[in-house]
């Protein structure tokens, strides 16, 4: 049946009609919000390249978590930028480190908040790479995996609701799962950044997490942006190794990957709308070139429509304010 009998505009003629035939609906429950923990007390240091985002000391992150929970944000993911940076990433192995203390304090204040902890080495190593660096400058996979598993154990022991490896070393999910299980933490889920691309959109985050590599780039471990079949392979391997949720990152430039992953697996799929995706919208909105709220809704709706079950986004608090009660 074609025109003039078919007139798709009939169902678009009012917001009342559009509202009841809408296929994709964002909700607060879709959202996960990143926090950046730094040393000190009463520290709230704005991240210049991410308007509205601040680095927070542990005490401030608890205040922030309370406000976020009140807004209806259901889940957080914690990053930290410790003072001490060394070859062994020792700051992340400290049971009294920034993330363990933040996890304990947040869970004590608002137990209903789900708290994920990012697991990587880049913010705690003196070279800023996500794994251990050999004399040749290469990133050593297997020794990195051993350290990453210890970091995951440290965070899980502190009470994290999930550990989220973002390093892209091979085999880290399996090592983590085994170490957690051997230590009585079989109930702690793993959110794997399974398909994480070597992206130009991480720039602002590296200011927030103080994690820019001192030399080279991350292309020997993060994925080539040109590859989608490889993402399916990464995801399948991580699920085999024990990942409970899998992530695609960044989100906007990889909507096809999100869709293909969603169609290929049965576990929840997370998409990460990264710092650069956020800051582009913020910067254009600040110049009056784009409507921030409409752009945030459109990008997040697109990510959900592509198949994401959960979206990590710096817009999460604003979305919770903007969404209807
Ligand atoms: C660390 C990590 C990065 C992001 C999350 N975890 C940066 C990187 O890989 O360089 C990026 C998040 C963002 O840009 O918002 N491995």
mmCIF file of C-alpha atoms and ligand atoms in Angstrom:
data_model
loop_
_atom_site.group_PDB
_atom_site.id
_atom_site.type_symbol
_atom_site.label_atom_id
_atom_site.label_comp_id
_atom_site.label_asym_id
_atom_site.label_seq_id
_atom_site.Cartn_x
_atom_site.Cartn_y
_atom_site.Cartn_z
ATOM 1 C CA UNK A 1 0.000 0.000 0.000
ATOM 2 C CA UNK A 2 1.582 3.269 -1.126
ATOM 3 C CA UNK A 3 0.759 6.940 -1.211
ATOM 4 C CA UNK A 4 -1.861 8.438 -1.074
ATOM 5 C CA UNK A 5 -3.313 5.697 1.145
ATOM 6 C CA UNK A 6 -0.102 5.424 3.125
ATOM 7 C CA UNK A 7 0.736 8.630 4.957
ATOM 8 C CA UNK A 8 3.329 8.044 7.702
ATOM 9 C CA UNK A 9 2.933 11.667 8.791
ATOM 10 C CA UNK A 10 -0.492 10.780 10.322
ATOM 11 C CA UNK A 11 1.301 9.339 13.332
ATOM 12 C CA UNK A 12 3.621 12.323 13.684
ATOM 13 C CA UNK A 13 1.065 15.098 13.754
ATOM 14 C CA UNK A 14 1.155 15.831 17.495
ATOM 15 C CA UNK A 15 3.385 15.136 20.465
ATOM 16 C CA UNK A 16 0.547 13.045 21.876
ATOM 17 C CA UNK A 17 0.687 10.729 18.847
ATOM 18 C CA UNK A 18 4.492 10.709 18.701
ATOM 19 C CA UNK A 19 4.630 9.807 22.350
ATOM 20 C CA UNK A 20 2.541 6.646 22.004
ATOM 21 C CA UNK A 21 4.222 5.304 18.843
ATOM 22 C CA UNK A 22 7.793 6.005 20.021
ATOM 23 C CA UNK A 23 9.964 2.897 19.650
ATOM 24 C CA UNK A 24 12.865 3.785 21.909
ATOM 25 C CA UNK A 25 12.571 5.430 25.276
ATOM 26 C CA UNK A 26 15.433 6.524 27.472
ATOM 27 C CA UNK A 27 15.009 5.975 31.186
ATOM 28 C CA UNK A 28 17.121 6.755 34.228
ATOM 29 C CA UNK A 29 17.757 3.033 34.592
ATOM 30 C CA UNK A 30 19.726 3.078 31.327
ATOM 31 C CA UNK A 31 22.444 5.321 32.704
ATOM 32 C CA UNK A 32 25.808 4.914 34.411
ATOM 33 C CA UNK A 33 27.823 7.968 35.522
ATOM 34 C CA UNK A 34 31.642 8.187 35.790
ATOM 35 C CA UNK A 35 33.362 9.801 38.803
ATOM 36 C CA UNK A 36 37.042 10.765 39.033
ATOM 37 C CA UNK A 37 38.602 10.393 42.481
ATOM 38 C CA UNK A 38 41.719 12.361 43.483
ATOM 39 C CA UNK A 39 43.751 12.635 46.720
ATOM 40 C CA UNK A 40 42.984 15.164 49.456
ATOM 41 C CA UNK A 41 39.873 16.383 51.219
ATOM 42 C CA UNK A 42 37.354 18.991 50.119
ATOM 43 C CA UNK A 43 38.806 18.845 46.609
ATOM 44 C CA UNK A 44 36.424 19.624 43.752
ATOM 45 C CA UNK A 45 38.582 20.529 40.771
ATOM 46 C CA UNK A 46 36.722 21.224 37.514
ATOM 47 C CA UNK A 47 38.005 19.340 34.462
ATOM 48 C CA UNK A 48 38.488 22.153 31.978
ATOM 49 C CA UNK A 49 37.817 20.061 28.882
ATOM 50 C CA UNK A 50 34.623 18.526 30.362
ATOM 51 C CA UNK A 51 32.270 21.310 31.494
ATOM 52 C CA UNK A 52 30.295 20.272 34.589
ATOM 53 C CA UNK A 53 32.655 17.394 35.456
ATOM 54 C CA UNK A 54 35.053 17.693 38.418
ATOM 55 C CA UNK A 55 37.774 15.619 39.979
ATOM 56 C CA UNK A 56 36.621 14.826 43.521
ATOM 57 C CA UNK A 57 38.316 13.806 46.743
ATOM 58 C CA UNK A 58 36.758 10.820 48.537
ATOM 59 C CA UNK A 59 34.677 12.997 50.892
ATOM 60 C CA UNK A 60 33.355 15.079 47.996
ATOM 61 C CA UNK A 61 32.586 11.983 45.936
ATOM 62 C CA UNK A 62 30.316 10.769 48.722
ATOM 63 C CA UNK A 63 28.431 14.084 48.683
ATOM 64 C CA UNK A 64 28.218 13.788 44.908
ATOM 65 C CA UNK A 65 26.968 10.188 45.135
ATOM 66 C CA UNK A 66 24.179 11.238 47.492
ATOM 67 C CA UNK A 67 23.079 13.978 45.081
ATOM 68 C CA UNK A 68 23.244 11.568 42.135
ATOM 69 C CA UNK A 69 21.187 8.950 43.957
ATOM 70 C CA UNK A 70 18.603 11.624 44.790
ATOM 71 C CA UNK A 71 18.410 12.503 41.087
ATOM 72 C CA UNK A 72 17.741 8.858 40.255
ATOM 73 C CA UNK A 73 21.137 7.933 38.763
ATOM 74 C CA UNK A 74 21.231 4.172 39.411
ATOM 75 C CA UNK A 75 24.906 3.345 38.854
ATOM 76 C CA UNK A 76 28.403 4.837 38.950
ATOM 77 C CA UNK A 77 31.767 3.861 37.517
ATOM 78 C CA UNK A 78 34.809 5.017 39.479
ATOM 79 C CA UNK A 79 38.165 6.128 38.087
ATOM 80 C CA UNK A 80 41.037 7.544 40.096
ATOM 81 C CA UNK A 81 44.110 9.673 39.505
ATOM 82 C CA UNK A 82 46.519 8.823 42.344
ATOM 83 C CA UNK A 83 49.529 10.957 43.221
ATOM 84 C CA UNK A 84 52.024 8.113 43.225
ATOM 85 C CA UNK A 85 52.786 6.764 39.765
ATOM 86 C CA UNK A 86 55.356 4.009 39.290
ATOM 87 C CA UNK A 87 56.230 1.083 37.053
ATOM 88 C CA UNK A 88 54.162 -1.399 39.071
ATOM 89 C CA UNK A 89 50.989 0.730 39.422
ATOM 90 C CA UNK A 90 51.310 0.209 43.188
ATOM 91 C CA UNK A 91 48.722 2.899 44.017
ATOM 92 C CA UNK A 92 45.995 0.608 42.603
ATOM 93 C CA UNK A 93 47.088 -2.341 44.752
ATOM 94 C CA UNK A 94 46.673 -0.418 48.014
ATOM 95 C CA UNK A 95 43.632 -1.586 50.018
ATOM 96 C CA UNK A 96 43.490 1.962 51.429
ATOM 97 C CA UNK A 97 43.767 3.498 47.953
ATOM 98 C CA UNK A 98 41.412 6.080 46.492
ATOM 99 C CA UNK A 99 38.999 3.667 44.822
ATOM 100 C CA UNK A 100 38.648 1.194 47.730
ATOM 101 C CA UNK A 101 37.976 4.091 50.129
ATOM 102 C CA UNK A 102 35.507 5.702 47.733
ATOM 103 C CA UNK A 103 33.662 2.396 47.180
ATOM 104 C CA UNK A 104 33.328 1.802 50.927
ATOM 105 C CA UNK A 105 32.188 5.352 51.621
ATOM 106 C CA UNK A 106 29.660 5.455 48.767
ATOM 107 C CA UNK A 107 28.190 2.035 49.579
ATOM 108 C CA UNK A 108 27.898 3.030 53.249
ATOM 109 C CA UNK A 109 26.110 6.275 52.340
ATOM 110 C CA UNK A 110 23.842 4.961 49.558
ATOM 111 C CA UNK A 111 23.839 1.134 49.438
ATOM 112 C CA UNK A 112 21.292 1.093 46.606
ATOM 113 C CA UNK A 113 23.751 2.728 44.193
ATOM 114 C CA UNK A 114 25.518 0.205 41.962
ATOM 115 C CA UNK A 115 29.230 1.006 42.004
ATOM 116 C CA UNK A 116 31.474 -0.295 39.223
ATOM 117 C CA UNK A 117 35.218 0.237 39.357
ATOM 118 C CA UNK A 118 37.269 0.740 36.214
ATOM 119 C CA UNK A 119 40.304 -1.568 36.243
ATOM 120 C CA UNK A 120 43.297 -0.399 34.235
ATOM 121 C CA UNK A 121 46.872 0.617 34.967
ATOM 122 C CA UNK A 122 47.242 3.854 32.978
ATOM 123 C CA UNK A 123 46.462 6.385 35.748
ATOM 124 C CA UNK A 124 48.882 4.700 38.165
ATOM 125 C CA UNK A 125 51.853 3.994 35.904
ATOM 126 C CA UNK A 126 54.662 6.518 35.414
ATOM 127 C CA UNK A 127 54.439 6.009 31.618
ATOM 128 C CA UNK A 128 50.636 6.215 31.347
ATOM 129 C CA UNK A 129 50.199 2.942 29.448
ATOM 130 C CA UNK A 130 47.476 0.450 30.366
ATOM 131 C CA UNK A 131 49.959 -2.367 31.031
ATOM 132 C CA UNK A 132 53.595 -2.994 31.974
ATOM 133 C CA UNK A 133 56.203 -1.684 29.549
ATOM 134 C CA UNK A 134 59.177 -3.833 28.522
ATOM 135 C CA UNK A 135 62.661 -2.414 27.832
ATOM 136 C CA UNK A 136 61.815 -2.444 24.141
ATOM 137 C CA UNK A 137 58.851 -0.124 24.765
ATOM 138 C CA UNK A 138 56.373 -2.913 24.007
ATOM 139 C CA UNK A 139 53.435 -3.514 26.372
ATOM 140 C CA UNK A 140 53.774 -6.929 28.010
ATOM 141 C CA UNK A 141 50.477 -8.780 27.983
ATOM 142 C CA UNK A 142 50.807 -11.525 30.555
ATOM 143 C CA UNK A 143 52.535 -9.634 33.383
ATOM 144 C CA UNK A 144 49.986 -6.836 32.897
ATOM 145 C CA UNK A 145 47.136 -9.320 33.211
ATOM 146 C CA UNK A 146 48.546 -10.588 36.524
ATOM 147 C CA UNK A 147 48.647 -7.045 37.942
ATOM 148 C CA UNK A 148 45.198 -6.168 36.567
ATOM 149 C CA UNK A 149 43.720 -9.219 38.313
ATOM 150 C CA UNK A 150 45.271 -8.039 41.606
ATOM 151 C CA UNK A 151 43.742 -4.577 41.110
ATOM 152 C CA UNK A 152 40.343 -6.172 40.453
ATOM 153 C CA UNK A 153 40.707 -8.254 43.627
ATOM 154 C CA UNK A 154 41.601 -5.130 45.620
ATOM 155 C CA UNK A 155 38.488 -3.318 44.392
ATOM 156 C CA UNK A 156 36.177 -6.324 44.764
ATOM 157 C CA UNK A 157 37.367 -6.825 48.355
ATOM 158 C CA UNK A 158 36.441 -3.210 49.057
ATOM 159 C CA UNK A 159 32.877 -4.020 48.046
ATOM 160 C CA UNK A 160 32.651 -2.927 44.410
ATOM 161 C CA UNK A 161 29.448 -4.162 42.759
ATOM 162 C CA UNK A 162 31.468 -4.984 39.641
ATOM 163 C CA UNK A 163 34.972 -4.688 38.252
ATOM 164 C CA UNK A 164 35.350 -3.269 34.756
ATOM 165 C CA UNK A 165 38.637 -4.005 32.972
ATOM 166 C CA UNK A 166 39.368 -1.349 30.310
ATOM 167 C CA UNK A 167 42.973 -2.239 29.456
ATOM 168 C CA UNK A 168 42.361 -4.502 26.404
ATOM 169 C CA UNK A 169 45.036 -7.064 27.341
ATOM 170 C CA UNK A 170 44.290 -10.603 26.158
ATOM 171 C CA UNK A 171 43.026 -13.032 28.786
ATOM 172 C CA UNK A 172 42.436 -10.540 31.570
ATOM 173 C CA UNK A 173 38.809 -11.511 32.122
ATOM 174 C CA UNK A 174 39.761 -15.134 32.729
ATOM 175 C CA UNK A 175 42.567 -14.209 35.146
ATOM 176 C CA UNK A 176 40.307 -11.871 37.041
ATOM 177 C CA UNK A 177 37.480 -14.398 37.245
ATOM 178 C CA UNK A 178 39.819 -17.085 38.582
ATOM 179 C CA UNK A 179 41.446 -14.815 41.147
ATOM 180 C CA UNK A 180 38.101 -13.456 42.370
ATOM 181 C CA UNK A 181 36.647 -16.952 42.638
ATOM 182 C CA UNK A 182 39.642 -18.289 44.555
ATOM 183 C CA UNK A 183 39.231 -15.450 47.031
ATOM 184 C CA UNK A 184 35.569 -15.893 47.857
ATOM 185 C CA UNK A 185 34.347 -13.240 45.421
ATOM 186 C CA UNK A 186 32.520 -15.463 42.949
ATOM 187 C CA UNK A 187 29.508 -13.170 43.235
ATOM 188 C CA UNK A 188 31.309 -10.088 41.885
ATOM 189 C CA UNK A 189 30.388 -9.532 38.213
ATOM 190 C CA UNK A 190 32.846 -8.503 35.503
ATOM 191 C CA UNK A 191 31.877 -5.718 33.090
ATOM 192 C CA UNK A 192 34.323 -6.168 30.253
ATOM 193 C CA UNK A 193 35.300 -3.305 27.984
ATOM 194 C CA UNK A 194 35.372 -6.003 25.304
ATOM 195 C CA UNK A 195 35.427 -3.853 22.158
ATOM 196 C CA UNK A 196 37.392 -0.763 23.073
ATOM 197 C CA UNK A 197 38.780 1.156 20.139
ATOM 198 C CA UNK A 198 41.972 3.250 19.908
ATOM 199 C CA UNK A 199 39.964 6.449 19.651
ATOM 200 C CA UNK A 200 40.634 10.148 19.201
ATOM 201 C CA UNK A 201 37.632 10.803 21.452
ATOM 202 C CA UNK A 202 39.379 9.974 24.759
ATOM 203 C CA UNK A 203 41.318 13.262 24.893
ATOM 204 C CA UNK A 204 39.317 15.081 27.594
ATOM 205 C CA UNK A 205 39.191 11.968 29.810
ATOM 206 C CA UNK A 206 42.956 11.824 29.910
ATOM 207 C CA UNK A 207 42.924 15.244 31.578
ATOM 208 C CA UNK A 208 40.334 14.014 34.107
ATOM 209 C CA UNK A 209 42.153 10.739 34.853
ATOM 210 C CA UNK A 210 45.659 12.098 34.317
ATOM 211 C CA UNK A 211 46.356 9.095 32.111
ATOM 212 C CA UNK A 212 47.839 10.279 28.818
ATOM 213 C CA UNK A 213 50.591 7.931 27.591
ATOM 214 C CA UNK A 214 54.047 9.544 27.952
ATOM 215 C CA UNK A 215 55.183 7.971 24.664
ATOM 216 C CA UNK A 216 53.531 6.284 21.705
ATOM 217 C CA UNK A 217 49.844 5.470 21.584
ATOM 218 C CA UNK A 218 47.489 2.633 22.547
ATOM 219 C CA UNK A 219 47.084 1.075 19.123
ATOM 220 C CA UNK A 220 48.967 -2.128 19.970
ATOM 221 C CA UNK A 221 46.266 -3.047 22.503
ATOM 222 C CA UNK A 222 43.092 -1.064 21.760
ATOM 223 C CA UNK A 223 41.195 -1.967 18.592
ATOM 224 C CA UNK A 224 41.566 -0.512 15.125
ATOM 225 C CA UNK A 225 38.509 1.711 14.450
ATOM 226 C CA UNK A 226 38.119 0.047 11.052
ATOM 227 C CA UNK A 227 37.242 -3.374 12.479
ATOM 228 C CA UNK A 228 33.792 -4.692 13.380
ATOM 229 C CA UNK A 229 34.162 -8.483 12.928
ATOM 230 C CA UNK A 230 37.085 -8.317 15.333
ATOM 231 C CA UNK A 231 34.759 -6.751 17.913
ATOM 232 C CA UNK A 232 32.544 -9.841 17.733
ATOM 233 C CA UNK A 233 35.608 -12.000 18.313
ATOM 234 C CA UNK A 234 36.722 -9.924 21.323
ATOM 235 C CA UNK A 235 33.216 -10.072 22.777
ATOM 236 C CA UNK A 236 32.920 -13.848 22.261
ATOM 237 C CA UNK A 237 36.298 -14.448 23.920
ATOM 238 C CA UNK A 238 35.425 -12.279 26.915
ATOM 239 C CA UNK A 239 32.088 -14.023 27.430
ATOM 240 C CA UNK A 240 33.861 -17.398 27.239
ATOM 241 C CA UNK A 241 36.315 -16.128 29.857
ATOM 242 C CA UNK A 242 33.472 -15.145 32.166
ATOM 243 C CA UNK A 243 32.382 -11.583 31.360
ATOM 244 C CA UNK A 244 28.899 -10.871 32.734
ATOM 245 C CA UNK A 245 28.341 -7.698 30.697
ATOM 246 C CA UNK A 246 30.237 -6.540 27.607
ATOM 247 C CA UNK A 247 30.966 -3.004 26.523
ATOM 248 C CA UNK A 248 31.475 -1.210 23.230
ATOM 249 C CA UNK A 249 33.452 2.033 23.458
ATOM 250 C CA UNK A 250 33.207 4.756 22.175
ATOM 251 C CA UNK A 251 29.494 4.665 21.323
ATOM 252 C CA UNK A 252 28.494 7.235 18.684
ATOM 253 C CA UNK A 253 31.010 6.343 15.962
ATOM 254 C CA UNK A 254 30.397 2.600 16.591
ATOM 255 C CA UNK A 255 26.606 2.205 16.465
ATOM 256 C CA UNK A 256 26.949 -0.598 13.907
ATOM 257 C CA UNK A 257 29.219 -2.469 16.317
ATOM 258 C CA UNK A 258 26.720 -2.029 19.164
ATOM 259 C CA UNK A 259 23.972 -3.455 16.936
ATOM 260 C CA UNK A 260 26.057 -6.411 15.805
ATOM 261 C CA UNK A 261 27.151 -7.226 19.332
ATOM 262 C CA UNK A 262 23.564 -6.929 20.612
ATOM 263 C CA UNK A 263 22.395 -9.367 17.922
ATOM 264 C CA UNK A 264 25.232 -11.810 18.596
ATOM 265 C CA UNK A 265 25.149 -12.233 22.395
ATOM 266 C CA UNK A 266 22.687 -12.724 25.231
ATOM 267 C CA UNK A 267 24.473 -10.844 28.007
ATOM 268 C CA UNK A 268 23.711 -7.145 28.662
ATOM 269 C CA UNK A 269 25.501 -4.782 26.292
ATOM 270 C CA UNK A 270 26.929 -1.527 27.631
ATOM 271 C CA UNK A 271 27.950 1.394 25.422
ATOM 272 C CA UNK A 272 30.262 4.178 26.625
ATOM 273 C CA UNK A 273 29.555 7.665 25.301
ATOM 274 C CA UNK A 274 33.088 8.878 25.936
ATOM 275 C CA UNK A 275 34.532 12.211 26.978
ATOM 276 C CA UNK A 276 35.135 13.506 23.463
ATOM 277 C CA UNK A 277 31.558 12.733 22.408
ATOM 278 C CA UNK A 278 30.348 14.701 25.454
ATOM 279 C CA UNK A 279 32.763 17.616 25.118
ATOM 280 C CA UNK A 280 32.003 18.144 21.417
ATOM 281 C CA UNK A 281 28.359 18.727 22.283
ATOM 282 C CA UNK A 282 29.256 20.921 25.273
ATOM 283 C CA UNK A 283 31.659 23.041 23.232
ATOM 284 C CA UNK A 284 29.235 23.561 20.358
ATOM 285 C CA UNK A 285 26.399 24.344 22.780
ATOM 286 C CA UNK A 286 28.559 26.910 24.599
ATOM 287 C CA UNK A 287 28.944 28.736 21.282
ATOM 288 C CA UNK A 288 25.236 28.568 20.590
ATOM 289 C CA UNK A 289 25.834 26.285 17.626
ATOM 290 C CA UNK A 290 23.778 23.368 18.892
ATOM 291 C CA UNK A 291 20.975 22.723 21.398
ATOM 292 C CA UNK A 292 22.708 20.772 24.161
ATOM 293 C CA UNK A 293 19.671 19.042 25.587
ATOM 294 C CA UNK A 294 18.304 17.986 22.185
ATOM 295 C CA UNK A 295 21.740 16.737 21.119
ATOM 296 C CA UNK A 296 22.165 14.768 24.347
ATOM 297 C CA UNK A 297 18.738 13.144 23.916
ATOM 298 C CA UNK A 298 19.375 12.369 20.260
ATOM 299 C CA UNK A 299 22.815 10.818 20.747
ATOM 300 C CA UNK A 300 21.736 8.747 23.767
ATOM 301 C CA UNK A 301 18.508 7.637 22.058
ATOM 302 C CA UNK A 302 20.557 6.623 19.008
ATOM 303 C CA UNK A 303 22.888 4.564 21.193
ATOM 304 C CA UNK A 304 19.946 2.820 22.839
ATOM 305 C CA UNK A 305 18.199 2.279 19.490
ATOM 306 C CA UNK A 306 21.405 0.650 18.207
ATOM 307 C CA UNK A 307 21.015 -1.947 20.965
ATOM 308 C CA UNK A 308 22.711 -0.748 24.145
ATOM 309 C CA UNK A 309 21.063 -1.941 27.353
ATOM 310 C CA UNK A 310 23.111 0.465 29.474
ATOM 311 C CA UNK A 311 24.933 3.665 28.574
ATOM 312 C CA UNK A 312 27.849 5.180 30.435
ATOM 313 C CA UNK A 313 27.496 8.921 29.883
ATOM 314 C CA UNK A 314 28.667 12.209 31.363
ATOM 315 C CA UNK A 315 25.158 13.493 30.598
ATOM 316 C CA UNK A 316 23.611 11.076 33.128
ATOM 317 C CA UNK A 317 22.833 13.651 35.871
ATOM 318 C CA UNK A 318 21.423 16.174 33.387
ATOM 319 C CA UNK A 319 19.371 13.454 31.672
ATOM 320 C CA UNK A 320 17.899 12.522 35.044
ATOM 321 C CA UNK A 321 16.878 16.170 35.477
ATOM 322 C CA UNK A 322 15.466 16.390 31.959
ATOM 323 C CA UNK A 323 13.580 13.088 31.818
ATOM 324 C CA UNK A 324 9.917 13.206 32.840
ATOM 325 C CA UNK A 325 9.235 12.108 36.433
HETATM 326 C C1 LIG B 1 41.582 3.883 30.594
HETATM 327 C C2 LIG B 1 40.317 4.437 30.069
HETATM 328 C C3 LIG B 1 40.132 5.429 29.092
HETATM 329 C C4 LIG B 1 38.767 5.722 29.066
HETATM 330 C C5 LIG B 1 38.156 4.870 29.988
HETATM 331 N N1 LIG B 1 39.130 4.068 30.577
HETATM 332 C C6 LIG B 1 41.099 6.201 28.295
HETATM 333 C C7 LIG B 1 42.054 5.509 27.421
HETATM 334 O O1 LIG B 1 41.932 4.331 27.104
HETATM 335 O O2 LIG B 1 42.987 6.192 27.026
HETATM 336 C C8 LIG B 1 38.108 6.770 28.221
HETATM 337 C C9 LIG B 1 36.828 7.322 28.730
HETATM 338 C C10 LIG B 1 36.402 8.603 28.121
HETATM 339 O O3 LIG B 1 37.038 9.127 27.181
HETATM 340 O O4 LIG B 1 35.386 9.118 28.580
HETATM 341 N N2 LIG B 1 42.094 2.790 29.985
#
